[in-house]
mmCIF file of C-alpha atoms in Angstrom:
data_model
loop_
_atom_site.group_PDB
_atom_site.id
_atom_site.type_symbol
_atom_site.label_atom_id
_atom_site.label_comp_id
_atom_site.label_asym_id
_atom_site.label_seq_id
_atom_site.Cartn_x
_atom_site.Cartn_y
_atom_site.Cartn_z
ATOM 1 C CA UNK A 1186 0.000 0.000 0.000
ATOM 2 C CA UNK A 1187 1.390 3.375 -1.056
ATOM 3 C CA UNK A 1188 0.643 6.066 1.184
ATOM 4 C CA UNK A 1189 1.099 10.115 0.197
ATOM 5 C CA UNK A 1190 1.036 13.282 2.710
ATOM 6 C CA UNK A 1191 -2.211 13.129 3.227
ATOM 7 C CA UNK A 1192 -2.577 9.046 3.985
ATOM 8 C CA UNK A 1193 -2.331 10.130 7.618
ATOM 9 C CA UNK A 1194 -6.268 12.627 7.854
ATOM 10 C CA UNK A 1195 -8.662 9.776 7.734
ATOM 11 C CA UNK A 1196 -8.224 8.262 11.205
ATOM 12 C CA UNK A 1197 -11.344 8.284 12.783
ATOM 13 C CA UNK A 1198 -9.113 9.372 16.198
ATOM 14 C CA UNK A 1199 -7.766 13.387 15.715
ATOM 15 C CA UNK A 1200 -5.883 12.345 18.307
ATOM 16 C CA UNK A 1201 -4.132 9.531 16.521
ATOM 17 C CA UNK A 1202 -3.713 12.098 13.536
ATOM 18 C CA UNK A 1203 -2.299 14.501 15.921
ATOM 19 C CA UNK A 1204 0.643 12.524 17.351
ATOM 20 C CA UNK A 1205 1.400 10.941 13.753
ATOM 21 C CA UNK A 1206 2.074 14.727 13.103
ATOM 22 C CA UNK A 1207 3.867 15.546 16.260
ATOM 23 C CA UNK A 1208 6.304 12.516 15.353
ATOM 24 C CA UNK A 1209 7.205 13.925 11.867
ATOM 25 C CA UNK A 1210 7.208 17.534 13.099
ATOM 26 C CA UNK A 1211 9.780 16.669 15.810
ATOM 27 C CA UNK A 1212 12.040 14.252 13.718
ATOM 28 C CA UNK A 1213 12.478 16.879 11.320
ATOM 29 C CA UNK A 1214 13.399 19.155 13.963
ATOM 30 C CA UNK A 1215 15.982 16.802 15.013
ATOM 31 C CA UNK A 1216 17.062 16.657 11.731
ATOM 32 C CA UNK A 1217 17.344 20.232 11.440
ATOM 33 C CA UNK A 1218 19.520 20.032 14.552
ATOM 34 C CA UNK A 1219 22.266 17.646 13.112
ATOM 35 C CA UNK A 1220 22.254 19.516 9.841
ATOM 36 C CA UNK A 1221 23.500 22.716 11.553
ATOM 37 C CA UNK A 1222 26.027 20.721 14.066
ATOM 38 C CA UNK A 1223 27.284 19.583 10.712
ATOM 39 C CA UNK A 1224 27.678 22.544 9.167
ATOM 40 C CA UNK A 1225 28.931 24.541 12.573
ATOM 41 C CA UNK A 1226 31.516 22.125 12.631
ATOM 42 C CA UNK A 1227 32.521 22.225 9.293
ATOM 43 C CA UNK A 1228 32.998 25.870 9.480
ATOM 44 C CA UNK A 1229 34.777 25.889 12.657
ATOM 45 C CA UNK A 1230 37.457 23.601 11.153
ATOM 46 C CA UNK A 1231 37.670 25.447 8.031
ATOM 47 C CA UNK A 1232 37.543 29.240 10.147
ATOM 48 C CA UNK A 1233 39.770 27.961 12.896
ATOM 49 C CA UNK A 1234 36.729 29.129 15.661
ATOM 50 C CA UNK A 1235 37.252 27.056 18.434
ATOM 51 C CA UNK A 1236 34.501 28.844 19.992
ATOM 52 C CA UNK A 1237 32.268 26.995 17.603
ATOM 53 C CA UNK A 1238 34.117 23.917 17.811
ATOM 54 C CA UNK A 1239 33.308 23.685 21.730
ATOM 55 C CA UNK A 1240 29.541 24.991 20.878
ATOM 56 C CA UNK A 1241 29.322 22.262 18.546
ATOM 57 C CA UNK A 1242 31.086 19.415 21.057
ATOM 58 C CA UNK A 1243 28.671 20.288 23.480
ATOM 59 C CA UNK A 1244 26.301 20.368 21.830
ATOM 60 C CA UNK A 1245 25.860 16.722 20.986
ATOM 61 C CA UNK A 1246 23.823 16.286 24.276
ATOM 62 C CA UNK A 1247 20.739 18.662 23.100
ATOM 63 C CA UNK A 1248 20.856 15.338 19.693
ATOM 64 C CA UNK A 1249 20.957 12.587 22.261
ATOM 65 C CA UNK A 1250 17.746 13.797 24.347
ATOM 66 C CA UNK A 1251 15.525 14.527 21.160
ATOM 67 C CA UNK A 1252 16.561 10.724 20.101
ATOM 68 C CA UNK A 1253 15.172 9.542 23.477
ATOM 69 C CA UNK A 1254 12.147 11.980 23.460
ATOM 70 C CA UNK A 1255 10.977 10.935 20.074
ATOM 71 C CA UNK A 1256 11.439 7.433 20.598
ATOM 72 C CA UNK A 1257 9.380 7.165 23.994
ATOM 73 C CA UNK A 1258 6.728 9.253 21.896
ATOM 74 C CA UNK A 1259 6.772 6.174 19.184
ATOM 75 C CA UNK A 1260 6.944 3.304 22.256
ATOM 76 C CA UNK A 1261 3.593 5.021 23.454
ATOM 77 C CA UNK A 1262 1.934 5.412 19.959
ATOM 78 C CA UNK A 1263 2.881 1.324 19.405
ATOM 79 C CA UNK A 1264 1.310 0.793 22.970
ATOM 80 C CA UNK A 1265 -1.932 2.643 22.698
ATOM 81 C CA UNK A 1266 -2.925 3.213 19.371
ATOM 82 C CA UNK A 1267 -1.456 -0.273 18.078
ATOM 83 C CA UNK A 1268 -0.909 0.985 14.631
ATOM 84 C CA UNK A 1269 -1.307 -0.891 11.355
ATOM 85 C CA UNK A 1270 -0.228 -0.687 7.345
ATOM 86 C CA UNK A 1271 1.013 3.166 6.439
ATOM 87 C CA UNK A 1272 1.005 4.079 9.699
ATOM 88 C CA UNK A 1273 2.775 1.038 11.791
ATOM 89 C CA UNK A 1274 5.873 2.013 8.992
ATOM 90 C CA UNK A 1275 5.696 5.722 9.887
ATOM 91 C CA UNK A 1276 6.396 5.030 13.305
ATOM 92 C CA UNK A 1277 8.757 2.398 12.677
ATOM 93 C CA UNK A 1278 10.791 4.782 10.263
ATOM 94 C CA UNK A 1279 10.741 7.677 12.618
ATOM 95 C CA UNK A 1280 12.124 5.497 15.191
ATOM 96 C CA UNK A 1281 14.765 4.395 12.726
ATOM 97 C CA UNK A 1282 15.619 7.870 11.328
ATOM 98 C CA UNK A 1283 16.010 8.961 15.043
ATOM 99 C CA UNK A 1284 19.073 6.581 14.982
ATOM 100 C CA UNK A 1285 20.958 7.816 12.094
ATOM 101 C CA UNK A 1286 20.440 11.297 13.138
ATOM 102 C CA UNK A 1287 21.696 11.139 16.955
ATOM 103 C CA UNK A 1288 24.724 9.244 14.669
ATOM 104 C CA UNK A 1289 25.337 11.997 12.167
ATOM 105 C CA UNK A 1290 25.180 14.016 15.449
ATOM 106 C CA UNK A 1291 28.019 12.402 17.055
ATOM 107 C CA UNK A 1292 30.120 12.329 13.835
ATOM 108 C CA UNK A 1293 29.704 16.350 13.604
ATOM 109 C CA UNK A 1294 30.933 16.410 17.188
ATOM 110 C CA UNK A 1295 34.174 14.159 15.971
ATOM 111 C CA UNK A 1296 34.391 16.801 13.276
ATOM 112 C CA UNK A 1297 34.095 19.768 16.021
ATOM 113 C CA UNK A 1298 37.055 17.643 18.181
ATOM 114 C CA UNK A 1299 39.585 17.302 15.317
ATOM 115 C CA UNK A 1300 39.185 20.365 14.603
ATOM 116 C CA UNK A 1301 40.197 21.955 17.620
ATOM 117 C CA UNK A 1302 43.249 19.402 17.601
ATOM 118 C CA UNK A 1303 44.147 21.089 14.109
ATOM 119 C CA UNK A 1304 43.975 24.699 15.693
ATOM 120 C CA UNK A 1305 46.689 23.842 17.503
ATOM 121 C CA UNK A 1306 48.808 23.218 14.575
ATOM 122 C CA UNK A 1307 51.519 25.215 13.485
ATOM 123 C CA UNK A 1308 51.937 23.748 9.958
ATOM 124 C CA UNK A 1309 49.833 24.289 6.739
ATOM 125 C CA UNK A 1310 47.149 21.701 7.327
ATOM 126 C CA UNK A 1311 46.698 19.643 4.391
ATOM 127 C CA UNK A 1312 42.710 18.932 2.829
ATOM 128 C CA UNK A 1313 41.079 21.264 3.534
ATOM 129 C CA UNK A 1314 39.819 22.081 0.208
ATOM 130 C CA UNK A 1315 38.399 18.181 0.386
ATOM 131 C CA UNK A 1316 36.382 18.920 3.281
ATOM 132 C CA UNK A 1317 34.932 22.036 1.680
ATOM 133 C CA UNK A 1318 33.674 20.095 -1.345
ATOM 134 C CA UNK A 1319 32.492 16.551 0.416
ATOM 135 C CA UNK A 1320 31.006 18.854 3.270
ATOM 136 C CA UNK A 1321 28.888 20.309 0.610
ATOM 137 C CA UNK A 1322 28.256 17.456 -0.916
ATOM 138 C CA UNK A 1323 26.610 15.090 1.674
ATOM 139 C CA UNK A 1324 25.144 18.627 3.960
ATOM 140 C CA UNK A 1325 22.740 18.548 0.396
ATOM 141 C CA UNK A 1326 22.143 14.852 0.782
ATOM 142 C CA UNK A 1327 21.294 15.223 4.465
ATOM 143 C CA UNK A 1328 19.240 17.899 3.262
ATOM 144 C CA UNK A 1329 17.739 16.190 0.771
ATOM 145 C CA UNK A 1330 16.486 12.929 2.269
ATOM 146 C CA UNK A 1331 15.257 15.097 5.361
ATOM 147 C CA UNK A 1332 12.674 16.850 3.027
ATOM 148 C CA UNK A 1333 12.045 13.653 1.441
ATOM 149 C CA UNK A 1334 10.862 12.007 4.279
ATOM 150 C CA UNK A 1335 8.558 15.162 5.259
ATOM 151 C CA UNK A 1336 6.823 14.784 1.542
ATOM 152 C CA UNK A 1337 7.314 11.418 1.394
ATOM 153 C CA UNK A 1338 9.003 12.166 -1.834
ATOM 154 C CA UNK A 1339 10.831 8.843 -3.066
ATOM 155 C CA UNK A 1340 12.295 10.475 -6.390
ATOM 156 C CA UNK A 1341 14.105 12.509 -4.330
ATOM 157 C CA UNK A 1342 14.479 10.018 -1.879
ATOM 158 C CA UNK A 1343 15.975 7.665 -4.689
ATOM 159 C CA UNK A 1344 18.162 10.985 -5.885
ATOM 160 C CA UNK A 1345 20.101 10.750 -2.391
ATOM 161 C CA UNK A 1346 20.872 6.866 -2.617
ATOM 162 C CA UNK A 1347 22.363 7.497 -5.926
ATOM 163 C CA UNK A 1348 24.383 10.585 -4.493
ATOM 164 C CA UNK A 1349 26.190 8.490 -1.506
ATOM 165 C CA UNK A 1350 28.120 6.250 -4.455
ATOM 166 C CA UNK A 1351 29.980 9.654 -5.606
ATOM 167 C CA UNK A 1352 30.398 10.852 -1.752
ATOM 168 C CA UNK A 1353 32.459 7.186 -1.513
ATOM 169 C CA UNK A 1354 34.408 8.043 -4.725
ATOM 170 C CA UNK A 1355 35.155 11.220 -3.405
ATOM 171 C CA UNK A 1356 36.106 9.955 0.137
ATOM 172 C CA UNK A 1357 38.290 7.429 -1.806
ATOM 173 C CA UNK A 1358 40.092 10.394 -4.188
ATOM 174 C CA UNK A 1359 40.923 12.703 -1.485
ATOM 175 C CA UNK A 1360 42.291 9.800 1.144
ATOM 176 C CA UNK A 1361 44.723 8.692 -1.815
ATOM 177 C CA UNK A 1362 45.886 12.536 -2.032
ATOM 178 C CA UNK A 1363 46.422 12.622 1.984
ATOM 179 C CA UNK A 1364 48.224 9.203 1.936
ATOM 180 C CA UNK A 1365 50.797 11.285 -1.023
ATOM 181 C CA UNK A 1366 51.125 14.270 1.046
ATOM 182 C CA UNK A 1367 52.068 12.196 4.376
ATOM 183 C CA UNK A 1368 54.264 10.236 2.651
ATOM 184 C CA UNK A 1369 56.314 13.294 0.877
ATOM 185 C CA UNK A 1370 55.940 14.991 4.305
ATOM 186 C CA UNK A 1371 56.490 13.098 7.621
ATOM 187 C CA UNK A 1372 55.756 16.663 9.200
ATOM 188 C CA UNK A 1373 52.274 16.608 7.803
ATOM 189 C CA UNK A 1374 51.348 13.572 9.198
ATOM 190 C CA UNK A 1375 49.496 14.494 12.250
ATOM 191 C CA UNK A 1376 47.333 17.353 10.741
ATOM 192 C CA UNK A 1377 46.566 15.028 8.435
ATOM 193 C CA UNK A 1378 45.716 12.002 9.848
ATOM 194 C CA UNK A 1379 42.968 14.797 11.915
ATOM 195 C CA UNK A 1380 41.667 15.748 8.028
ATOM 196 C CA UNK A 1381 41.653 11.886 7.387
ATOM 197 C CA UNK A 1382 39.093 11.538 10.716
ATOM 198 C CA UNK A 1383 36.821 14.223 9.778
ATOM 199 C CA UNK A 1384 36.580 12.892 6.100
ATOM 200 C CA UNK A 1385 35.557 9.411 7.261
ATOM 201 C CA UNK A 1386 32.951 11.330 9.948
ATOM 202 C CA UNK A 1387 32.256 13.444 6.514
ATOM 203 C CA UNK A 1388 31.563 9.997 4.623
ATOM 204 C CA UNK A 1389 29.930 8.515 7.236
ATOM 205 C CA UNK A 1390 27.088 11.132 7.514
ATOM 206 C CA UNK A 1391 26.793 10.594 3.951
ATOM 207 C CA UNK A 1392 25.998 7.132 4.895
ATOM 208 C CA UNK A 1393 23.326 7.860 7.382
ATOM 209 C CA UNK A 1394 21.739 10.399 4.993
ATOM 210 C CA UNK A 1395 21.475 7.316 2.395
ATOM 211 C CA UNK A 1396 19.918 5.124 5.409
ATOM 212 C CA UNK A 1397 17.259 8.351 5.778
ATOM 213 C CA UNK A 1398 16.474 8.137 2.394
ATOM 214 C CA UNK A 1399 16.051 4.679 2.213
ATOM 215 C CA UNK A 1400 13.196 4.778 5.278
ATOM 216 C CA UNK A 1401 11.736 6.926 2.942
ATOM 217 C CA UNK A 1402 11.165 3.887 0.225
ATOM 218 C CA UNK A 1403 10.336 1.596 2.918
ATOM 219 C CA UNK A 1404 7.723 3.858 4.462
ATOM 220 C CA UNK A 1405 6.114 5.177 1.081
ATOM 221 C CA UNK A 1406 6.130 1.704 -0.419
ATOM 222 C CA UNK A 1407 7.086 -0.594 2.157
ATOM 223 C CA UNK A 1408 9.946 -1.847 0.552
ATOM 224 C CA UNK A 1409 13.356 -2.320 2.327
ATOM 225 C CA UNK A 1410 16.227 -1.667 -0.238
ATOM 226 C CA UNK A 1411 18.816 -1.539 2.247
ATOM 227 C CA UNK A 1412 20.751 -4.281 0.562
ATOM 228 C CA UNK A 1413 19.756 -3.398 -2.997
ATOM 229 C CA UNK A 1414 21.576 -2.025 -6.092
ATOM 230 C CA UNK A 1415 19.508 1.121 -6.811
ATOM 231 C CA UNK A 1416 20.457 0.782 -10.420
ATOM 232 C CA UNK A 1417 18.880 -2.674 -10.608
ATOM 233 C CA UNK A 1418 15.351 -1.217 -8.823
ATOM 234 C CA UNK A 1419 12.120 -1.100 -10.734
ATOM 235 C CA UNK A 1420 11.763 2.192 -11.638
ATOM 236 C CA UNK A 1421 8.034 1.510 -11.818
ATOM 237 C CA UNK A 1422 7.715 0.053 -8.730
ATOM 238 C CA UNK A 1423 9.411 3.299 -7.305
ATOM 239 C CA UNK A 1424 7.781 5.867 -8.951
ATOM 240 C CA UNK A 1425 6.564 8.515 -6.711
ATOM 241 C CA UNK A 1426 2.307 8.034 -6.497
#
């Protein structure tokens, strides 16, 4: 059963309606959250502000109590309302979603730590143009899978598994250029072995912005493509109702 936005009015409960919409409202503002800790930490690494850095590393705390609120708000949905179909799948995504999310939180706080590790430096840091660019690139896919699961949108959804293949090509480029610069400069190496950390964090929340995106399939169509080559999916089967 495919559901749309509007699959969620036609409980008989307003109530039930309600809290559907409280869980969606409140995951997004948890994704909001990460997204800036993301991009605050970024920018402190790339700005040298450890002000932000620390603002950033704590932070983290503020991620980890929205994950528990929202999932004690799905545990009592499942125990009173008992949900079924569409909406058993929202709640089960949400609840899913919150897990990636409190992760992307704690990589952007790994990001926040290495970087003030590299203000300490005294020696041109190395990468930092890579972090610019993959920053960018998964901050959009983060983006992107975040507004896909408020419209239950799984073109775009389907956009954002496609995307995390170049992140890892990307991730794979810029660690081979790091691995040259260490080994023509033994000086280099711990800056950049910090650059190498916030990369993988960097790649990593690429990762959990694919797993997002892929809730977004399961919940719209309730099918799990986790373990799926998106190229080999029925386009048909995913085609946004």
């Amino acid at each position: 059963m495919d559901i749309t936005s509007d699959s969620h009015s036609q409980h008989i409960s307003r109530q039930f309606n309600q809290e559907l919409e409280e869980l969606k409202t409140h995951l997004m503002a948890m994704g909001g959250l990460v997204e800036k800790q993301v991009q605050d930490a970024v920018f402190a690494l790339l700005e040298g502000d450890t002000r932000l850095a620390e603002q950033v590393r704590d932070n983290d705390r503020q991620v980890n109590d929205l994950q528990l609120q929202i999932d004690d708000e799905c545990t009592r949905v499942l125990a009173r309302r008992q949900p079924a179909a569409s909406d058993l799948r929202l709640v089960l995504a949400v609840i899913r979603a919150t897990s990636d999310l409190e992760r992307i939180g704690d990589e952007a706080s790994k990001i926040a730590r290495n970087a003030l590790l590299l203000s300490e430096s005294t020696s041109t840091i190395r990468g930092l143009v890579e972090v610019r660019h993959i920053s960018e690139h998964v901050r959009k896919m983060l983006r992107d899978a975040l507004t896909a699961f408020a419209r239950f949108d799984t073109d775009l959804a389907m956009q954002v598994v496609r995307e995390d293949e170049l992140v890892d090509d990307e991730y794979s480029s810029a660690m081979r250029s790091l691995m040259t610069f260490m080994m023509e400069d033994s000086r280099s190496i711990t800056s950049v072995l910090s650059i190498m950390w916030v990369l993988r964090a960097l790649e990593r929340v690429g990762d959990h912005a694919d797993n997002l995106a892929e809730y977004v399939v399961y919940l719209v169509k309730g099918l799990d493509i986790r373990h799926s080559d998106p190229d080999n999916l029925d386009p048909q089967v995913l085609k946004k109702s």
